[in-house]
Coordinates of C-alpha atoms and ligand atoms in Angstrom, one line a residue:
X1 CA -9.5 11.5 -5.9
X2 CA -13.0 10.1 -6.8
X3 CA -13.6 8.3 -3.5
X4 CA -12.4 9.7 -0.1
X5 CA -9.5 7.9 1.4
X6 CA -10.2 7.4 5.1
X7 CA -7.1 7.7 7.2
X8 CA -6.8 6.8 10.9
X9 CA -4.2 8.8 12.6
X10 CA -2.8 7.0 15.7
X11 CA -0.6 9.1 18.0
X12 CA -0.4 10.2 21.6
X13 CA 1.4 13.3 20.6
X14 CA -1.4 15.9 20.3
X15 CA 0.6 18.3 18.2
X16 CA 1.5 15.7 15.5
X17 CA -2.0 14.4 15.5
X18 CA -3.8 17.7 15.2
X19 CA -1.3 19.0 12.6
X20 CA -1.7 15.9 10.3
X21 CA -5.4 15.8 11.0
X22 CA -5.7 19.3 9.5
X23 CA -3.4 18.6 6.6
X24 CA -5.2 15.4 5.6
X25 CA -8.6 17.0 5.9
X26 CA -7.4 19.8 3.6
X27 CA -6.2 17.3 1.1
X28 CA -9.7 15.7 0.9
X29 CA -9.1 12.7 3.2
X30 CA -11.7 11.6 5.8
X31 CA -9.9 11.6 9.1
X32 CA -10.3 9.7 12.3
X33 CA -8.0 10.0 15.3
X34 CA -6.9 7.5 18.0
X35 CA -4.9 8.2 21.2
X36 CA -2.7 5.1 21.2
X37 CA -2.2 1.7 19.6
X38 CA -5.1 0.1 21.6
X39 CA -7.5 2.9 20.8
X40 CA -6.4 2.7 17.1
X41 CA -6.9 -1.1 17.0
X42 CA -10.4 -0.7 18.5
X43 CA -11.3 2.0 16.0
X44 CA -9.8 0.1 13.0
X45 CA -11.9 -3.0 13.9
X46 CA -15.1 -1.1 14.3
X47 CA -14.8 1.1 11.3
X48 CA -11.9 -0.1 9.0
X49 CA -10.0 2.9 7.4
X50 CA -8.3 2.9 4.0
X51 CA -5.0 3.5 5.7
X52 CA -3.5 3.9 9.2
X53 CA -0.8 6.5 10.0
X54 CA 0.7 5.6 13.3
X55 CA 3.5 6.8 15.6
X56 CA 5.9 4.4 17.3
X57 CA 6.1 5.0 21.0
X58 CA 2.7 5.3 22.7
X59 CA 1.2 4.2 26.0
X60 CA -0.7 0.9 26.3
X61 CA 0.2 -0.3 22.8
X62 CA 3.0 1.0 20.5
X63 CA 2.9 1.2 16.7
X64 CA 4.5 -2.2 16.2
X65 CA 2.0 -3.9 18.6
X66 CA -0.8 -2.2 16.7
X67 CA 0.4 -3.6 13.3
X68 CA 0.8 -7.1 14.9
X69 CA -2.7 -7.1 16.3
X70 CA -4.2 -5.8 13.0
X71 CA -2.5 -8.7 11.2
X72 CA -4.3 -11.2 13.4
X73 CA -7.8 -10.0 12.4
X74 CA -9.1 -10.7 8.9
X75 CA -11.1 -7.5 9.0
X76 CA -8.0 -5.4 9.5
X77 CA -5.1 -7.6 8.2
X78 CA -5.0 -5.9 4.7
X79 CA -5.2 -2.3 5.9
X80 CA -1.9 -0.5 4.8
X81 CA -0.1 0.8 7.9
X82 CA 2.3 3.7 7.5
X83 CA 4.6 4.3 10.4
X84 CA 6.0 7.7 11.2
X85 CA 9.2 8.3 13.2
X86 CA 10.7 11.3 14.8
X87 CA 14.2 9.8 15.2
X88 CA 14.4 7.5 12.2
X89 CA 16.2 4.9 14.1
X90 CA 17.6 2.1 11.9
X91 CA 16.3 -0.7 14.1
X92 CA 12.8 0.8 14.0
X93 CA 12.9 0.9 10.2
X94 CA 14.1 -2.7 10.1
X95 CA 11.4 -3.9 12.4
X96 CA 8.8 -1.9 10.4
X97 CA 9.9 -3.7 7.2
X98 CA 9.8 -7.1 8.9
X99 CA 6.3 -6.5 10.1
X100 CA 5.2 -5.4 6.6
X101 CA 4.5 -1.7 7.2
X102 CA 3.5 -0.1 3.9
X103 CA 5.9 2.8 4.5
X104 CA 8.2 4.3 7.2
X105 CA 8.3 8.1 7.1
X106 CA 10.8 10.1 9.2
X107 CA 8.9 13.3 9.9
X108 CA 11.9 15.6 10.2
X109 CA 13.1 14.6 6.8
X110 CA 9.8 15.0 5.0
X111 CA 7.6 18.0 4.6
X112 CA 3.9 17.5 5.3
X113 CA 3.4 17.7 1.6
X114 CA 5.8 14.8 1.0
X115 CA 4.1 12.8 3.7
X116 CA 0.7 13.3 2.1
X117 CA 2.1 12.4 -1.4
X118 CA 3.7 9.2 0.0
X119 CA 0.4 8.1 1.5
X120 CA -1.6 9.1 -1.6
X121 CA 0.9 7.0 -3.7
X122 CA -0.3 3.9 -1.9
X123 CA -3.6 4.3 -3.7
X124 CA -2.3 5.2 -7.1
X125 CA -0.9 2.0 -8.4
X126 CA 1.1 2.0 -11.6
X127 CA 0.0 -0.3 -14.4
X128 CA 1.9 -1.6 -17.4
X129 CA 1.2 -3.7 -20.5
X130 CA 4.1 -5.9 -21.6
X131 CA 4.2 -8.3 -24.6
X132 CA 5.6 -11.8 -24.2
X133 CA 8.2 -13.0 -26.8
X134 CA 6.7 -16.4 -27.8
X135 CA 10.2 -17.9 -28.3
X136 CA 11.7 -16.8 -25.0
X137 CA 12.2 -18.7 -21.8
X138 CA 8.9 -20.1 -20.4
X139 CA 6.6 -18.5 -23.0
X140 CA 5.9 -21.9 -24.6
X141 CA 5.0 -23.4 -21.2
X142 CA 2.7 -20.5 -20.3
X143 CA 0.9 -20.8 -23.6
X144 CA 0.5 -24.6 -23.1
X145 CA -0.5 -24.4 -19.5
X146 CA -3.0 -21.6 -20.1
X147 CA -4.3 -23.0 -23.3
X148 CA -3.3 -20.0 -25.4
X149 CA -2.1 -20.3 -29.0
X150 CA 1.7 -20.5 -29.1
X151 CA 2.0 -17.1 -30.7
X152 CA 0.0 -15.4 -27.9
X153 CA -2.6 -14.2 -30.3
X154 CA -6.1 -13.3 -29.0
X155 CA -8.5 -16.1 -29.8
X156 CA -11.2 -13.6 -30.8
X157 CA -9.4 -11.0 -32.9
X158 CA -5.9 -12.4 -33.5
X159 CA -4.1 -9.4 -32.1
X160 CA -1.2 -10.1 -29.7
X161 CA -2.1 -10.7 -26.1
X162 CA -0.3 -8.7 -23.5
X163 CA 0.5 -9.3 -19.8
X164 CA -1.3 -6.5 -18.0
X165 CA 0.8 -5.8 -14.8
X166 CA -0.2 -3.8 -11.8
X167 CA 2.5 -2.7 -9.3
X168 CA 1.2 -3.7 -5.9
X169 CA 4.3 -3.3 -3.7
X170 CA 6.8 -0.7 -4.8
X171 CA 9.7 -1.5 -2.5
X172 CA 9.4 -5.2 -3.2
X173 CA 8.8 -4.7 -7.0
X174 CA 5.8 -7.0 -6.7
X175 CA 3.2 -7.2 -9.5
X176 CA -0.2 -8.6 -10.0
X177 CA -0.6 -9.7 -13.6
X178 CA -3.3 -10.9 -16.0
X179 CA -3.3 -11.7 -19.7
X180 CA -5.5 -9.5 -21.8
X181 CA -6.0 -8.4 -25.4
X182 CA -5.3 -4.7 -26.1
X183 CA -8.2 -4.8 -28.5
X184 CA -10.9 -6.9 -26.8
X185 CA -9.8 -6.4 -23.2
Ligands
ZN1 ZN1 -8.7 -9.6 -29.1

């Protein structure tokens, strides 16, 4: 990790919070703690973390309420939120997905090592270069709309252009993509 990932751990369960605080610090994360959803929201707005790791049931504001409030504020709307669950209830998982949680981790079914890896994975996006077949499907339309030559050759060096794709949401198989030349960039 070149830059420290800052994680905000939100939980009213002191044992979970102190254990994960230790683990993430040991893994090179910068760690901040919050006592419940409302405290977490306050800390996230004042000093936005790279990621939030939150429990579900907490006094004053639960993990779902926290995610909903974060989504309303431009400063915090894009912060990935990972929810942890002790019971792994199906309705909690479904609600977490509906609200756009980045991950839902059942603590008893994952070792702390696996929890750390899943959170790190949010910051290690996979990237791919794929080549377009100029004869297939909408290739011709893409070339026309983007003013490329119909063979998808780089205007500078004549080598094939590729679609450089970055995986941004693993469960949804969602990509961000840009055309580039493997030679000129
Ligand atoms: Zn080129």
